[in-house]
XYZ file of C-alpha atoms in Angstrom:
483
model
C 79.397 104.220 74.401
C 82.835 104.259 76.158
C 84.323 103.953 73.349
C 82.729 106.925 71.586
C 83.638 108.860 74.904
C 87.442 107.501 74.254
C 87.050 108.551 71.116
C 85.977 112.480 72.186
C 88.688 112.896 74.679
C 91.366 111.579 71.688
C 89.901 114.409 69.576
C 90.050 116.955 72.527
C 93.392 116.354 72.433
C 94.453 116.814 69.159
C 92.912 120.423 69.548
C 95.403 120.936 72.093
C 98.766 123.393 71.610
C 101.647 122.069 69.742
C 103.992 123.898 71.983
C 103.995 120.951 74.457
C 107.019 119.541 75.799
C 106.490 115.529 74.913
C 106.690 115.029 78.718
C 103.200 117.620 78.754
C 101.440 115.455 75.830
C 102.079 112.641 78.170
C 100.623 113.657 80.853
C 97.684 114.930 79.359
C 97.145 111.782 77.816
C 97.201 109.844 81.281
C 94.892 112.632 82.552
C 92.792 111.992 79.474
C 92.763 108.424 79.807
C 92.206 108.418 83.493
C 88.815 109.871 82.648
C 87.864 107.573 80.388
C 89.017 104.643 82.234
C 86.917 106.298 85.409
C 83.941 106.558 83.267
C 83.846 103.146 81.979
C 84.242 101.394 85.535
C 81.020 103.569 86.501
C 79.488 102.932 83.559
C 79.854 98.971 84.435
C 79.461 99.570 88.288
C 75.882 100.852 87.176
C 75.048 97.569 85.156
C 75.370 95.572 88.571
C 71.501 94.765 89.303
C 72.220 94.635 93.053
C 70.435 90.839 92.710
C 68.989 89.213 95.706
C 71.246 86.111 95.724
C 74.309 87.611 94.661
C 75.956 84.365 92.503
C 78.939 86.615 91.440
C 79.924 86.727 95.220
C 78.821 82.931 95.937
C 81.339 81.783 93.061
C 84.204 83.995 94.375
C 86.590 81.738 96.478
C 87.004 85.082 98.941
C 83.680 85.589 99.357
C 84.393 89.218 97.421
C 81.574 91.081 98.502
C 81.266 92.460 94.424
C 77.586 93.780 94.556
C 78.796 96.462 97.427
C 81.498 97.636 95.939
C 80.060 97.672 92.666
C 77.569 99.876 94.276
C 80.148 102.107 96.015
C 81.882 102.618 92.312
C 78.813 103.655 90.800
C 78.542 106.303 93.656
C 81.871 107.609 93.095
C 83.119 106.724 96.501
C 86.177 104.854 95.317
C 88.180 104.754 99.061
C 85.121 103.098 100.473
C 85.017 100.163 97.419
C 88.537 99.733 98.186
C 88.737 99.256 101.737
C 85.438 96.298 100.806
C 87.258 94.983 98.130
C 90.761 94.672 100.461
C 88.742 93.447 103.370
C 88.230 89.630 102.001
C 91.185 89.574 99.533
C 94.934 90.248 100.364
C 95.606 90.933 96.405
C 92.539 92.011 94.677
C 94.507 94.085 92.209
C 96.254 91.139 91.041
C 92.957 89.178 91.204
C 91.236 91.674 88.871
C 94.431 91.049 86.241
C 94.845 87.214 86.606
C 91.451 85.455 87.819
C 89.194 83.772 85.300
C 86.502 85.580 86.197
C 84.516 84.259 82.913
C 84.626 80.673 85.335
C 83.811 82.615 88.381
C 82.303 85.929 88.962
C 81.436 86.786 86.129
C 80.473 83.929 84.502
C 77.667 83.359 86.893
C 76.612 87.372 86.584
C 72.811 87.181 86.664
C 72.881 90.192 83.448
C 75.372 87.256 81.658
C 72.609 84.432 82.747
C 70.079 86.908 80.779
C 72.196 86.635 77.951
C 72.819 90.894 77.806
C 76.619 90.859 78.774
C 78.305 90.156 82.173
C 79.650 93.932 84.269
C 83.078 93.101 83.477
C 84.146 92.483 87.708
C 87.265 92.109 86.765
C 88.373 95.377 85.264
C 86.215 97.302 87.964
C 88.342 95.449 90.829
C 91.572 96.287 89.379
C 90.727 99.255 88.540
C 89.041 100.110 91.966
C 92.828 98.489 93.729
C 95.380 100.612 90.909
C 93.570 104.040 92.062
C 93.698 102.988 95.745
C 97.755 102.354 95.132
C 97.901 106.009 93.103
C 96.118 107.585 95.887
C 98.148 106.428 98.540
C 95.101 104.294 100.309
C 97.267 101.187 100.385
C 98.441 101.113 103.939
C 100.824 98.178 105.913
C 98.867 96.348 108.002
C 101.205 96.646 111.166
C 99.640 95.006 114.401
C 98.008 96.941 117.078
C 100.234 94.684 119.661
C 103.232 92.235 119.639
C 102.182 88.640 120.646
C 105.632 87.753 121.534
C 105.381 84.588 119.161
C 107.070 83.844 115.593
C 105.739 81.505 112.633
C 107.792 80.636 109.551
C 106.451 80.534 106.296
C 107.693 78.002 103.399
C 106.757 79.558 100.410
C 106.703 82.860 99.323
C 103.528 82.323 96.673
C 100.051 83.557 96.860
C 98.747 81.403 99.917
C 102.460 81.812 101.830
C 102.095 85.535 101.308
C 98.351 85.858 102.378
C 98.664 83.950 105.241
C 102.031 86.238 106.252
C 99.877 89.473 105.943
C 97.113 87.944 107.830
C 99.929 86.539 110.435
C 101.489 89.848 110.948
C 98.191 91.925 111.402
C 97.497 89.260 114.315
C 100.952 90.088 116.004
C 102.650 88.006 115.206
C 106.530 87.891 113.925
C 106.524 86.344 110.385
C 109.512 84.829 108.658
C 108.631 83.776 104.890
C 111.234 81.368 103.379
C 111.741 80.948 99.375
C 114.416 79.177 97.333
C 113.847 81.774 94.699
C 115.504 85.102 94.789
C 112.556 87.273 94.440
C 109.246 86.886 96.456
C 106.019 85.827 94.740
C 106.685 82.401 93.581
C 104.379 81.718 90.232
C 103.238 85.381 90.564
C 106.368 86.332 89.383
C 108.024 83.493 87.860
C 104.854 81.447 86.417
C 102.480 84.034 84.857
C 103.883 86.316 82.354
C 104.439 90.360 82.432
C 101.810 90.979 79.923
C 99.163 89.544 82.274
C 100.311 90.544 85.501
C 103.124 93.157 85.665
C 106.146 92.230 88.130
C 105.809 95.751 89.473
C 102.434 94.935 90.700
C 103.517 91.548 92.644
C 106.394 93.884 93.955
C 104.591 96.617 95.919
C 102.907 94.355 97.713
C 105.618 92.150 98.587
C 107.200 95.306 99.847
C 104.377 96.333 101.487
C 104.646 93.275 103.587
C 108.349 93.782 104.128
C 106.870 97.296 105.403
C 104.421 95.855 108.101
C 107.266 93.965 109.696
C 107.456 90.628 107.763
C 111.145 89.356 107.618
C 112.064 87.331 103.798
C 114.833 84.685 103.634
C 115.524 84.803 99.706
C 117.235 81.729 98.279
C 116.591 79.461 100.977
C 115.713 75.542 100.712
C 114.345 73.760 103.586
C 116.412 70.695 103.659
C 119.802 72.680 102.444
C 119.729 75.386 104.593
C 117.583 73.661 107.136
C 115.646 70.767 107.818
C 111.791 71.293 108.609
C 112.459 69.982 112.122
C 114.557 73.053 113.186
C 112.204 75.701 111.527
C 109.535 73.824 113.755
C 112.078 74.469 116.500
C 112.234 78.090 116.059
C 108.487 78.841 115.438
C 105.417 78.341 117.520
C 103.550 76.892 114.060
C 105.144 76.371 110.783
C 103.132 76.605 106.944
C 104.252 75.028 104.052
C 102.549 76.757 101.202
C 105.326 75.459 98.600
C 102.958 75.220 95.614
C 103.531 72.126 93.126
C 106.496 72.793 90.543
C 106.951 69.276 89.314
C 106.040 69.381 85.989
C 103.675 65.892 84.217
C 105.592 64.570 81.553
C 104.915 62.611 78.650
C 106.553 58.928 77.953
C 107.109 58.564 74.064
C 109.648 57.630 71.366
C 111.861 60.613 70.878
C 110.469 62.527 74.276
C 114.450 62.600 75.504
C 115.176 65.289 71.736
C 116.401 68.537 72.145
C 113.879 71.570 72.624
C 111.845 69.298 74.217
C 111.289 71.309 77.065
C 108.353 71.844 80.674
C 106.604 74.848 80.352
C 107.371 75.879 83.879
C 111.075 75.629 82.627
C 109.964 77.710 79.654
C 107.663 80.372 81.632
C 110.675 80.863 84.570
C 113.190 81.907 81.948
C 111.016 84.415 80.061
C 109.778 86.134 82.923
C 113.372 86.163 84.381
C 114.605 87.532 81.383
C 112.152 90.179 81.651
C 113.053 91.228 85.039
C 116.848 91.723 83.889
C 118.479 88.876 84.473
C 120.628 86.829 81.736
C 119.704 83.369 81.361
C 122.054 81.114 79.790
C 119.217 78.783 78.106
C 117.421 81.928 76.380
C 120.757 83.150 74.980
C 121.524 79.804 73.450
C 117.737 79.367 72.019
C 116.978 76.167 74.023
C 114.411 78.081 76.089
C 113.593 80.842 73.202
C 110.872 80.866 70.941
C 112.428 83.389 68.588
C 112.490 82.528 64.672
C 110.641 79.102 65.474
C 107.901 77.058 64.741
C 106.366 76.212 68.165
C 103.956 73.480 69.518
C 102.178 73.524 73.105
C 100.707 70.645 74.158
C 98.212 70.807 76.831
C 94.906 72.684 77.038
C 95.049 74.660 80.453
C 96.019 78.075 81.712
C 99.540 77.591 81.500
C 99.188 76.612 78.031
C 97.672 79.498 76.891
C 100.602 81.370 79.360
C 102.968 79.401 77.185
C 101.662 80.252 73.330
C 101.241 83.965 74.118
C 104.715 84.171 75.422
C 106.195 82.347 71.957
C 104.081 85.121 70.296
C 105.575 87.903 71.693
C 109.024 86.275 71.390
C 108.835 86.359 67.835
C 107.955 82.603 67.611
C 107.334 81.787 63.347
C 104.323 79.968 64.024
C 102.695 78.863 67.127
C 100.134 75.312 67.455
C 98.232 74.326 70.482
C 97.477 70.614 70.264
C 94.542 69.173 73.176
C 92.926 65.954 72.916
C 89.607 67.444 73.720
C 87.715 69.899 72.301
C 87.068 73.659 72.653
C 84.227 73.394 75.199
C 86.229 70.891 77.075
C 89.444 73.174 78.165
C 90.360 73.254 81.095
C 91.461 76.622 80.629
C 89.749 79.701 80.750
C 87.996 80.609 77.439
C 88.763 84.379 77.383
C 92.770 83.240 77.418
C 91.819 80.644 74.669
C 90.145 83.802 72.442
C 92.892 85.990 73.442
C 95.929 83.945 71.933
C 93.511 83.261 68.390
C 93.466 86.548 68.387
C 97.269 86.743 68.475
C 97.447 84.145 66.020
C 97.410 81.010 67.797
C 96.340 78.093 65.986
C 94.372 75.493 67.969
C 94.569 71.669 66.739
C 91.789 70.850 68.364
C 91.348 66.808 69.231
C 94.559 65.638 68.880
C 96.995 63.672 71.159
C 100.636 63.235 70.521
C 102.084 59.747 70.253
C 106.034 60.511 69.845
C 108.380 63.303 68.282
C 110.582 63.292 65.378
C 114.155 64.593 65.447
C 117.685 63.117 65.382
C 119.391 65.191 68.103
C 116.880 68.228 68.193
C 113.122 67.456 68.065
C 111.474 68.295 64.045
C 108.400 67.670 64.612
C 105.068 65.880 66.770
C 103.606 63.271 65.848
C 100.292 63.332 66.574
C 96.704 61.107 66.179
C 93.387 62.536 65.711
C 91.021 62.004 69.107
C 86.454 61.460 69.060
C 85.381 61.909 72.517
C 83.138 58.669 72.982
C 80.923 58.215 76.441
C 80.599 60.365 78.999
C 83.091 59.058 82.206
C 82.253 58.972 85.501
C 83.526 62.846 85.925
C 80.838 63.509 83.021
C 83.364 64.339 80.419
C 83.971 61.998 77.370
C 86.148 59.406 77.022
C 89.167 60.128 74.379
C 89.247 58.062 72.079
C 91.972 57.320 69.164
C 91.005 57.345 65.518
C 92.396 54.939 63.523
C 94.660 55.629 61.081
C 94.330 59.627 61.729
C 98.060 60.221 62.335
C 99.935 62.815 61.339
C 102.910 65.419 62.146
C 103.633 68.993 63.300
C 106.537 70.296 62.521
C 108.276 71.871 65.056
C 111.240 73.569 66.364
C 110.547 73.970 70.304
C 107.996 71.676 71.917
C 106.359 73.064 75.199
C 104.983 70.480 77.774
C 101.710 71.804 79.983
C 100.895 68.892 80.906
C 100.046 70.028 84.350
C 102.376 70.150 87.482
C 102.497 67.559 90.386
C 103.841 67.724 94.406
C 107.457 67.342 94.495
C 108.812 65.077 97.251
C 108.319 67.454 100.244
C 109.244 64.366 103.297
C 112.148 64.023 101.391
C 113.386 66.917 100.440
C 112.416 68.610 104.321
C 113.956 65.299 105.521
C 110.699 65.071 107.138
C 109.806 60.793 106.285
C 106.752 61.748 108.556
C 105.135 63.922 107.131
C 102.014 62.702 105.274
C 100.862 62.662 101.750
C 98.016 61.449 100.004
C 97.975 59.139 97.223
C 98.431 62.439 94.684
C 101.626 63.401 96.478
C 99.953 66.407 97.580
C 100.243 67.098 101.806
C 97.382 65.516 104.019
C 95.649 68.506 106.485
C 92.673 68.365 108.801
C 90.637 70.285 106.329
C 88.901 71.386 109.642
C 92.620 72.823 111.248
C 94.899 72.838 107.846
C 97.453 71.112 110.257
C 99.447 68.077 108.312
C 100.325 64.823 110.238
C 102.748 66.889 112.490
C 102.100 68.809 115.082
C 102.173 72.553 114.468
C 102.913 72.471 110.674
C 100.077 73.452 108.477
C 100.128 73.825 104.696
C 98.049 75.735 102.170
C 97.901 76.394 98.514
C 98.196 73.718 95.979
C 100.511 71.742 98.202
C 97.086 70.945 99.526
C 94.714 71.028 96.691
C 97.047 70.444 93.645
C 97.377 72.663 90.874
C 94.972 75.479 91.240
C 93.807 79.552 90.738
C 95.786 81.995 92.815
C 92.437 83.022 93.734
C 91.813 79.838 96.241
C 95.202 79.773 97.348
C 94.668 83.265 98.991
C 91.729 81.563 100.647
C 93.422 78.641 102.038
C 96.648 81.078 103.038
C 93.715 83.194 104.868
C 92.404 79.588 106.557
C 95.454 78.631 107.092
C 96.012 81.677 109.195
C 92.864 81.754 111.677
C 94.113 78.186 112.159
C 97.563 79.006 113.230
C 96.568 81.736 115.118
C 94.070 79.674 117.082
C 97.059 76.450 117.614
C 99.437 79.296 118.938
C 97.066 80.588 121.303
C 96.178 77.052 122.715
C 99.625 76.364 122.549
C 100.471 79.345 124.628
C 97.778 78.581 126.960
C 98.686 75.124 127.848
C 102.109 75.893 128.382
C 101.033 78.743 130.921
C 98.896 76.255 132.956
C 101.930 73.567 132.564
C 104.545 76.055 134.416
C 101.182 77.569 136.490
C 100.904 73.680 137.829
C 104.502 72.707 138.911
């Protein structure tokens, strides 16, 4: 149906007067399109069934309150679905873009349980967020009174930047520190452009700039300073530093050429796409131009890694996982997206070394049958003998996953306290780590996650902070009150 309506309005317009300036055509196309695109979110805002026990919300890490504003979009009353949507998510346009809502919301849909079709959430959301931006909804949220109190911020990602919003609505004055020279952390420099325009991450880091909150760009705790004095010149510190350390893989010829993290891979593209020159894309080392590419991993940033070598103008482009389809770790739109790109997926196969004198040839690979079930309730890979076989390849892309770097070290903080993952140890009660007034959020805490949950914990992490400041505050008033 919305496409037939599409369809219509392209016709209307080719009815239209050829004495338009290009400029005109254009803006009768947006005009155009804006209808259609208005059409089709009510058009899925109606499907919502308005359930009883509203799963899509339950399986939203924000608690998104999706059946209301589903409603409210079906009514036409787009400002009020906005201000629900914004009220339990600090980025919900960037949410609609980037979440795997086939995992999530949508995936647990009670019309996609019946088997006729999830409402595409998703596209609603954004869309619902994009008009709110056009029509100038989007307000700073500046405080209604100065507490008098500052917090620092390490970390300039999804949780650090929720948790700063939610900081400076409280009263708070909010300093966010990032090594990086933009703010957004994998938002900008971990998930491409053609999933989440940099534009989109930048309005709302200026938007926060707007309310009051202060960025230190290019700043490394433990260079510029040590955790100790940022604890020294806020009430409460957060460390919200995400987990960059990429897993690697030990095998003969893993030290070749081209050999390279996808992180490494995914910074450099999207920096090159924000204007800046890059020494390792000019040379090739980090471009997937003219070659034949391999990914090896199975997860988000795998498929983030493929679809990047397509649009660089990669020859070919293989995705090798030792598991199958069903057993991804990524989401399964992504994986449909990039076959329909021309991905190929070698499904069931783990690599065993590389090939290559100085610059890596090739993979070399064995063929993988998932045996019994582990104690996780996914199966056991298992080798199959004499199934080896090569790859060739040009550039070789590790997503392996990503681990904690070595935060006591590098804040020159020996007591502060990890677990046995690396990642930090919090009261999951108070999000505070092993010293007092520092908290962390985000996959510092969790490990490698969806931005989704770190604006959750940043949000936690927030009310927490708030509520240590206050006590803090309080105690020292009865302190002084007492002598």
């Amino acid at each position: 149906m919305a496409s037939q309506k599409m369809l219509g309005f392209v016709h209307t317009a080719q009815k239209m007067p050829d004495k338009r300036t290009a400029e005109e055509r254009r803006q009768d196309f947006a005009e155009i399109y804006a209808r259609f695109t208005n059409e089709r979110a009510n058009e899925q805002a109606n499907r919502c069934s308005q359930c009883g026990v509203p799963f899509c919300q339950v399986h939203c890490p924000v608690s998104n309150n999706i059946p209301d504003w589903l409603k409210l979009t079906a009514e036409g009353r787009l400002e009020e679905a906005y201000e629900v949507s914004q009220s339990t998510n600090n980025f919900p346009e960037i949410c609609g873009r980037i979440c795997p809502q086939d995992r999530l919301c949508e995936g647990n849909c009670v019309i996609e349980q019946s088997t006729h079709g999830a409402v595409t959430i998703g596209s609603v959301e954004k869309y619902i967020n994009d008009t709110a931006w056009e029509q100038g909804w989007v307000k700073p949220r500046t405080p209604v009174r100065e507490l008098g109190l500052s917090v620092g911020i390490v970390g300039a990602g999804p949780a650090g930047l929720a948790a700063a919003e939610e900081m400076r609505a409280k009263g708070y004055e909010v300093h966010v520190y990032d090594r990086h020279d933009r703010m957004g952390g994998l938002l900008v420099y971990g998930i491409p452009g053609f999933k989440l325009e940099k534009d989109v991450v930048g309005r709302r880091v200026q938007l926060l700039a707007d309310a009051g909150v202060v960025f230190h760009p290019n700043f490394e705790v433990g260079r510029d300073a040590e955790l100790s004095e940022l604890r020294k010149r806020h009430v409460a510190v957060l460390i919200a530093t995400g987990v960059y350390k990429a897993r690697d893989i030990k095998a003969p010829g893993c030290g070749l050429k081209n050999i390279v993290p996808a992180l490494d891979y995914l910074i450099t593209s999207n920096k090159v796409s924000l204007g800046d020159t890059v020494e390792a894309y000019e040379s090739g080392s980090l471009n997937a131009d003219g070659k034949k590419v391999v990914v090896l991993g199975g997860g988000d940033t795998a498929m983030d890694c493929v679809r990047t070598a397509i649009r660089q103008g990669a020859t070919s482009v293989k995705c090798l996982y030792r598991r199958d389809r069903k057993n991804m770790p990524g989401s399964q739109r992504e994986v449909a997206h990039a076959e329909e790109e021309g991905v190929e997926f070698v499904w069931q196969a783990a690599p065993e070394g590389f090939t290559g004198d100085d610059v890596v040839t090739g993979v070399r690979a064995v063929r993988i049958h998932l045996g019994v079930a582990d104690a996780t309730g996914r199966q056991t890979p298992q080798v199959i003998e004499g199934s080896a076989f090569t790859e060739e390849a040009d550039l070789v892309i590790k997503a392996l996953g990503f681990e904690p770097e070595d935060l006591p070290g590098a804040f020159g903080s020996p007591d502060l306290t990890v677990t046995r993952w690396g990642t930090l140890l919090v009261d999951h009660r108070t999000k505070m780590t092993s010293l007092d007034g520092v908290f962390a959020a985000g996959d510092i805490v969790r490990g490698a996650s969806l931005v989704v949950w770190a604006i959750r914990d940043g949000r936690d992490a927030a009310d927490a902070m708030h509520a240590y400041a206050q006590f803090e505050t309080e105690r020292v008033a009865l302190a002084v009150a007492a002598e």
